[in-house]
Structures are given as structure tokens and as C-alpha cells.
Amino acid sequence: MSAMTDDTLPVTPRAMRDEMIVFAAMAVLLGLVPMTGIYPFFVMQALCFALLACAFNLLIGYGGLLSFGHAMFLGTAGYCTAHALKVWGLSPELGILVGVVAAAALSVITGFISIRRQGIYFAMVTLAFAQMVYYVFVSLKKYGGDDGLSLPARPRLPGLDLANDTHFYYVVLALLALALV
């Protein structure tokens, strides 16, 4: 069953133009944030939450499925990436790839079980999986336990020093723009 309805407003050329103007204005304003003196780390967190909102829009808006498991995939990718960088000594590119593969593998496992459910049952199954993964990472001491896993410094990508807050901000902004397109 889908929660989508047919009473949405029709998309007119004028509405599309207005949305594109607002999108362009927001892109310009977000591009100027580091020059305003606003602490970029705060805005980076807001942009990361905007990425999470895009994921919710994809699943709820287009699929009609309410999921509480988004943080499970984000956390798994983050922990596995940090573990690959800190313990295995991989390059940042390979570490990110390890995190993406780990989250994708977890999504296959949880999706195989949860996609067969509908409505509140789907939501409860994804919540149960999210809580199980949370307690696994919190209980493992090699992942830092309750304190989490931290890296001594931000890694470097080719041509980008992510230790610089401005460079890191623009990488996050580019990833959000890529997700929105």
C-alpha cells in the first residue's frame, strides 16, 4: 500500500521556473556562507541533515514507506570508514568505499527482511534493525564504545585539505548539490 495521493498540484512551467530560481538563490547564498563569518561547521551539519531529508523524501515521498533505519546506514558507513582509516590505514578514498559497501551490504540484509512488510510493520522492523545496529556499535570497544570512534585529524583527499573548514564545507555542499540533482 502506498501513502501517495493523486491530489498533488500540477507542475506548470511557471512553478518549475520559480523553484529553479529559489534553488539557484539558495545555492548562491550557501556558496557565500564561509565568507560571512558564520561558523561553517554548524552549516555543514545542517547540510548533512538536508542530505538525510533527501533520503526521507525518496523513501516516504516516492515509495510511501516510513523508515526509522536511515541513521543505521549513516552510522554503519561512518564507523566502517573511520575503522578502515584508523585501524587498517587505508587511504580516504578506499575508506569511503569500504563504508559505502558496508552500508550497502547492511541495506541488502535489512531490505530483504523489511521490504516484505507494510505500513507500521515496516516502520517497526526498520526501527528494530536500527536499534540492534546501534547497540552493536555502542558495545564494541574497538569502535570506541559509548564514546564513539574518532580520528586524530581529518583526512586529505587528492587536491583537497579537509582539515581546512572552508574546503570541507564546499565538499559537503557539493555532495548535497549532487544529491539534489
PDB file of C-alpha atoms in Angstrom:
ATOM      1  CA  MET A   1       0.000   0.000   0.000  1.00  0.00           C
ATOM      2  CA  SER A   2       1.184   3.457  -0.771  1.00  0.00           C
ATOM      3  CA  ALA A   3       0.537   6.648   1.107  1.00  0.00           C
ATOM      4  CA  MET A   4       0.795   8.689  -2.082  1.00  0.00           C
ATOM      5  CA  THR A   5      -2.269  10.559  -3.293  1.00  0.00           C
ATOM      6  CA  ASP A   6      -3.391  11.966  -6.616  1.00  0.00           C
ATOM      7  CA  ASP A   7      -4.340  15.386  -5.261  1.00  0.00           C
ATOM      8  CA  THR A   8      -0.953  16.980  -5.882  1.00  0.00           C
ATOM      9  CA  LEU A   9      -0.742  20.286  -7.687  1.00  0.00           C
ATOM     10  CA  PRO A  10       0.100  20.097 -11.367  1.00  0.00           C
ATOM     11  CA  VAL A  11       3.581  21.219 -12.293  1.00  0.00           C
ATOM     12  CA  THR A  12       3.382  24.258 -14.519  1.00  0.00           C
ATOM     13  CA  PRO A  13       6.290  25.883 -16.348  1.00  0.00           C
ATOM     14  CA  ARG A  14       5.958  28.927 -14.085  1.00  0.00           C
ATOM     15  CA  ALA A  15       6.114  26.777 -10.916  1.00  0.00           C
ATOM     16  CA  MET A  16       9.182  24.994 -12.259  1.00  0.00           C
ATOM     17  CA  ARG A  17      10.821  28.333 -13.080  1.00  0.00           C
ATOM     18  CA  ASP A  18      10.076  29.662  -9.598  1.00  0.00           C
ATOM     19  CA  GLU A  19      11.537  26.542  -7.995  1.00  0.00           C
ATOM     20  CA  MET A  20      14.684  26.826 -10.110  1.00  0.00           C
ATOM     21  CA  ILE A  21      15.093  30.493  -9.152  1.00  0.00           C
ATOM     22  CA  VAL A  22      14.767  29.641  -5.446  1.00  0.00           C
ATOM     23  CA  PHE A  23      17.187  26.722  -5.864  1.00  0.00           C
ATOM     24  CA  ALA A  24      19.745  28.957  -7.610  1.00  0.00           C
ATOM     25  CA  ALA A  25      19.386  31.679  -4.971  1.00  0.00           C
ATOM     26  CA  MET A  26      19.892  29.137  -2.166  1.00  0.00           C
ATOM     27  CA  ALA A  27      22.925  27.702  -3.952  1.00  0.00           C
ATOM     28  CA  VAL A  28      24.483  31.162  -4.245  1.00  0.00           C
ATOM     29  CA  LEU A  29      23.721  32.000  -0.601  1.00  0.00           C
ATOM     30  CA  LEU A  30      25.116  28.670   0.620  1.00  0.00           C
ATOM     31  CA  GLY A  31      28.208  29.222  -1.514  1.00  0.00           C
ATOM     32  CA  LEU A  32      28.797  32.559   0.218  1.00  0.00           C
ATOM     33  CA  VAL A  33      28.410  31.252   3.800  1.00  0.00           C
ATOM     34  CA  PRO A  34      32.160  30.843   4.544  1.00  0.00           C
ATOM     35  CA  MET A  35      32.756  34.475   3.549  1.00  0.00           C
ATOM     36  CA  THR A  36      30.153  35.804   6.004  1.00  0.00           C
ATOM     37  CA  GLY A  37      31.950  34.742   9.169  1.00  0.00           C
ATOM     38  CA  ILE A  38      29.285  32.219  10.104  1.00  0.00           C
ATOM     39  CA  TYR A  39      30.873  29.153  11.664  1.00  0.00           C
ATOM     40  CA  PRO A  40      30.960  26.729   8.672  1.00  0.00           C
ATOM     41  CA  PHE A  41      30.872  23.569  10.802  1.00  0.00           C
ATOM     42  CA  PHE A  42      27.368  24.467  12.001  1.00  0.00           C
ATOM     43  CA  VAL A  43      26.130  24.951   8.431  1.00  0.00           C
ATOM     44  CA  MET A  44      27.870  21.685   7.404  1.00  0.00           C
ATOM     45  CA  GLN A  45      25.801  19.843   9.987  1.00  0.00           C
ATOM     46  CA  ALA A  46      22.654  21.467   8.600  1.00  0.00           C
ATOM     47  CA  LEU A  47      23.675  20.364   5.094  1.00  0.00           C
ATOM     48  CA  CYS A  48      24.185  16.801   6.343  1.00  0.00           C
ATOM     49  CA  PHE A  49      20.681  16.872   7.803  1.00  0.00           C
ATOM     50  CA  ALA A  50      19.461  18.135   4.417  1.00  0.00           C
ATOM     51  CA  LEU A  51      21.025  15.007   2.878  1.00  0.00           C
ATOM     52  CA  LEU A  52      19.113  12.925   5.414  1.00  0.00           C
ATOM     53  CA  ALA A  53      15.936  14.782   4.454  1.00  0.00           C
ATOM     54  CA  CYS A  54      16.589  13.863   0.812  1.00  0.00           C
ATOM     55  CA  ALA A  55      16.762  10.210   1.834  1.00  0.00           C
ATOM     56  CA  PHE A  56      13.480  10.509   3.718  1.00  0.00           C
ATOM     57  CA  ASN A  57      11.906  12.244   0.720  1.00  0.00           C
ATOM     58  CA  LEU A  58      12.994   9.408  -1.536  1.00  0.00           C
ATOM     59  CA  LEU A  59      11.587   6.663   0.669  1.00  0.00           C
ATOM     60  CA  ILE A  60       8.483   8.341   2.077  1.00  0.00           C
ATOM     61  CA  GLY A  61       7.624  10.726  -0.730  1.00  0.00           C
ATOM     62  CA  TYR A  62       8.145   8.399  -3.663  1.00  0.00           C
ATOM     63  CA  GLY A  63       7.836   4.975  -2.041  1.00  0.00           C
ATOM     64  CA  GLY A  64       5.252   5.674   0.635  1.00  0.00           C
ATOM     65  CA  LEU A  65       7.357   3.798   3.236  1.00  0.00           C
ATOM     66  CA  LEU A  66       8.090   5.264   6.669  1.00  0.00           C
ATOM     67  CA  SER A  67      11.511   4.075   7.795  1.00  0.00           C
ATOM     68  CA  PHE A  68      13.389   4.621  11.036  1.00  0.00           C
ATOM     69  CA  GLY A  69      16.548   2.985   9.715  1.00  0.00           C
ATOM     70  CA  HIS A  70      18.303   5.861   7.970  1.00  0.00           C
ATOM     71  CA  ALA A  71      20.677   6.541  10.844  1.00  0.00           C
ATOM     72  CA  MET A  72      21.665   2.870  10.820  1.00  0.00           C
ATOM     73  CA  PHE A  73      23.116   3.167   7.323  1.00  0.00           C
ATOM     74  CA  LEU A  74      24.753   6.537   8.010  1.00  0.00           C
ATOM     75  CA  GLY A  75      26.308   5.235  11.224  1.00  0.00           C
ATOM     76  CA  THR A  76      27.498   1.993   9.657  1.00  0.00           C
ATOM     77  CA  ALA A  77      29.158   3.847   6.790  1.00  0.00           C
ATOM     78  CA  GLY A  78      30.748   6.323   9.201  1.00  0.00           C
ATOM     79  CA  TYR A  79      32.055   3.727  11.645  1.00  0.00           C
ATOM     80  CA  CYS A  80      33.357   1.434   8.917  1.00  0.00           C
ATOM     81  CA  THR A  81      35.050   4.326   7.135  1.00  0.00           C
ATOM     82  CA  ALA A  82      36.689   5.532  10.335  1.00  0.00           C
ATOM     83  CA  HIS A  83      37.762   1.984  11.236  1.00  0.00           C
ATOM     84  CA  ALA A  84      39.264   1.473   7.771  1.00  0.00           C
ATOM     85  CA  LEU A  85      41.185   4.747   8.044  1.00  0.00           C
ATOM     86  CA  LYS A  86      42.341   4.416  11.638  1.00  0.00           C
ATOM     87  CA  VAL A  87      42.984   0.689  12.064  1.00  0.00           C
ATOM     88  CA  TRP A  88      43.612  -0.619   8.559  1.00  0.00           C
ATOM     89  CA  GLY A  89      45.445   2.515   7.422  1.00  0.00           C
ATOM     90  CA  LEU A  90      43.588   2.781   4.114  1.00  0.00           C
ATOM     91  CA  SER A  91      43.551   5.933   2.030  1.00  0.00           C
ATOM     92  CA  PRO A  92      40.471   8.169   2.448  1.00  0.00           C
ATOM     93  CA  GLU A  93      39.107   7.144  -0.955  1.00  0.00           C
ATOM     94  CA  LEU A  94      39.290   3.437  -0.112  1.00  0.00           C
ATOM     95  CA  GLY A  95      37.975   4.081   3.396  1.00  0.00           C
ATOM     96  CA  ILE A  96      34.911   5.847   1.995  1.00  0.00           C
ATOM     97  CA  LEU A  97      34.421   2.964  -0.428  1.00  0.00           C
ATOM     98  CA  VAL A  98      34.586   0.476   2.476  1.00  0.00           C
ATOM     99  CA  GLY A  99      31.927   2.499   4.335  1.00  0.00           C
ATOM    100  CA  VAL A 100      29.650   2.651   1.309  1.00  0.00           C
ATOM    101  CA  VAL A 101      29.997  -1.086   0.665  1.00  0.00           C
ATOM    102  CA  ALA A 102      29.303  -1.881   4.336  1.00  0.00           C
ATOM    103  CA  ALA A 103      26.165   0.276   4.367  1.00  0.00           C
ATOM    104  CA  ALA A 104      25.022  -1.228   1.052  1.00  0.00           C
ATOM    105  CA  ALA A 105      25.539  -4.768   2.384  1.00  0.00           C
ATOM    106  CA  LEU A 106      23.568  -3.894   5.510  1.00  0.00           C
ATOM    107  CA  SER A 107      20.811  -2.410   3.358  1.00  0.00           C
ATOM    108  CA  VAL A 108      20.528  -5.640   1.385  1.00  0.00           C
ATOM    109  CA  ILE A 109      20.204  -7.671   4.577  1.00  0.00           C
ATOM    110  CA  THR A 110      17.679  -5.371   6.245  1.00  0.00           C
ATOM    111  CA  GLY A 111      15.837  -4.715   2.999  1.00  0.00           C
ATOM    112  CA  PHE A 112      15.401  -8.422   2.321  1.00  0.00           C
ATOM    113  CA  ILE A 113      13.532  -8.770   5.599  1.00  0.00           C
ATOM    114  CA  SER A 114      11.773  -5.435   5.978  1.00  0.00           C
ATOM    115  CA  ILE A 115      10.534  -4.734   2.444  1.00  0.00           C
ATOM    116  CA  ARG A 116       8.003  -7.539   2.775  1.00  0.00           C
ATOM    117  CA  ARG A 117       6.198  -5.531   5.467  1.00  0.00           C
ATOM    118  CA  GLN A 118       3.799  -2.650   5.002  1.00  0.00           C
ATOM    119  CA  GLY A 119       2.703   0.357   6.999  1.00  0.00           C
ATOM    120  CA  ILE A 120       3.535   0.419  10.673  1.00  0.00           C
ATOM    121  CA  TYR A 121       5.108  -3.028  10.481  1.00  0.00           C
ATOM    122  CA  PHE A 122       7.732  -1.767   8.045  1.00  0.00           C
ATOM    123  CA  ALA A 123       8.467   1.159  10.361  1.00  0.00           C
ATOM    124  CA  MET A 124       8.802  -1.107  13.394  1.00  0.00           C
ATOM    125  CA  VAL A 125      11.096  -3.582  11.625  1.00  0.00           C
ATOM    126  CA  THR A 126      13.400  -0.778  10.460  1.00  0.00           C
ATOM    127  CA  LEU A 127      13.385   0.685  13.975  1.00  0.00           C
ATOM    128  CA  ALA A 128      14.309  -2.721  15.422  1.00  0.00           C
ATOM    129  CA  PHE A 129      17.199  -3.106  12.986  1.00  0.00           C
ATOM    130  CA  ALA A 130      18.406   0.425  13.714  1.00  0.00           C
ATOM    131  CA  GLN A 131      18.406  -0.246  17.458  1.00  0.00           C
ATOM    132  CA  MET A 132      20.244  -3.556  17.031  1.00  0.00           C
ATOM    133  CA  VAL A 133      22.968  -1.912  14.950  1.00  0.00           C
ATOM    134  CA  TYR A 134      23.190   0.956  17.440  1.00  0.00           C
ATOM    135  CA  TYR A 135      23.756  -1.429  20.349  1.00  0.00           C
ATOM    136  CA  VAL A 136      26.328  -3.417  18.371  1.00  0.00           C
ATOM    137  CA  PHE A 137      28.437  -0.319  17.731  1.00  0.00           C
ATOM    138  CA  VAL A 138      27.984   1.041  21.266  1.00  0.00           C
ATOM    139  CA  SER A 139      29.030  -2.269  22.840  1.00  0.00           C
ATOM    140  CA  LEU A 140      32.141  -2.840  20.720  1.00  0.00           C
ATOM    141  CA  LYS A 141      35.181  -1.345  22.404  1.00  0.00           C
ATOM    142  CA  LYS A 142      37.193  -1.314  19.168  1.00  0.00           C
ATOM    143  CA  TYR A 143      34.664   1.214  17.872  1.00  0.00           C
ATOM    144  CA  GLY A 144      35.118   3.372  20.964  1.00  0.00           C
ATOM    145  CA  GLY A 145      32.091   2.057  22.873  1.00  0.00           C
ATOM    146  CA  ASP A 146      29.932   4.836  24.288  1.00  0.00           C
ATOM    147  CA  ASP A 147      32.497   7.477  23.318  1.00  0.00           C
ATOM    148  CA  GLY A 148      32.459   6.642  19.611  1.00  0.00           C
ATOM    149  CA  LEU A 149      35.386   6.312  17.256  1.00  0.00           C
ATOM    150  CA  SER A 150      37.384   9.412  16.485  1.00  0.00           C
ATOM    151  CA  LEU A 151      40.141  10.101  14.013  1.00  0.00           C
ATOM    152  CA  PRO A 152      43.190  12.116  15.027  1.00  0.00           C
ATOM    153  CA  ALA A 153      42.652  14.528  12.113  1.00  0.00           C
ATOM    154  CA  ARG A 154      40.519  14.941   9.029  1.00  0.00           C
ATOM    155  CA  PRO A 155      41.934  13.012   6.084  1.00  0.00           C
ATOM    156  CA  ARG A 156      43.202  14.537   2.853  1.00  0.00           C
ATOM    157  CA  LEU A 157      41.584  13.854  -0.483  1.00  0.00           C
ATOM    158  CA  PRO A 158      43.574  14.422  -3.676  1.00  0.00           C
ATOM    159  CA  GLY A 159      43.808  18.175  -4.116  1.00  0.00           C
ATOM    160  CA  LEU A 160      41.707  18.932  -1.015  1.00  0.00           C
ATOM    161  CA  ASP A 161      42.821  19.536   2.536  1.00  0.00           C
ATOM    162  CA  LEU A 162      39.734  18.610   4.545  1.00  0.00           C
ATOM    163  CA  ALA A 163      41.372  19.915   7.717  1.00  0.00           C
ATOM    164  CA  ASN A 164      40.511  23.351   6.338  1.00  0.00           C
ATOM    165  CA  ASP A 165      36.900  24.064   7.367  1.00  0.00           C
ATOM    166  CA  THR A 166      36.199  26.023   4.179  1.00  0.00           C
ATOM    167  CA  HIS A 167      37.372  23.217   1.896  1.00  0.00           C
ATOM    168  CA  PHE A 168      35.393  20.683   3.918  1.00  0.00           C
ATOM    169  CA  TYR A 169      32.302  22.919   3.736  1.00  0.00           C
ATOM    170  CA  TYR A 170      32.464  23.097  -0.048  1.00  0.00           C
ATOM    171  CA  VAL A 171      32.881  19.304  -0.311  1.00  0.00           C
ATOM    172  CA  VAL A 172      29.732  18.811   1.798  1.00  0.00           C
ATOM    173  CA  LEU A 173      27.887  21.445  -0.245  1.00  0.00           C
ATOM    174  CA  ALA A 174      28.908  19.727  -3.492  1.00  0.00           C
ATOM    175  CA  LEU A 175      27.696  16.365  -2.181  1.00  0.00           C
ATOM    176  CA  LEU A 176      24.337  17.909  -1.263  1.00  0.00           C
ATOM    177  CA  ALA A 177      24.047  19.544  -4.690  1.00  0.00           C
ATOM    178  CA  LEU A 178      24.850  16.181  -6.296  1.00  0.00           C
ATOM    179  CA  ALA A 179      22.139  14.506  -4.209  1.00  0.00           C
ATOM    180  CA  LEU A 180      19.570  17.160  -5.151  1.00  0.00           C
ATOM    181  CA  VAL A 181      20.199  16.889  -8.875  1.00  0.00           C
TER     182      VAL A 181
END
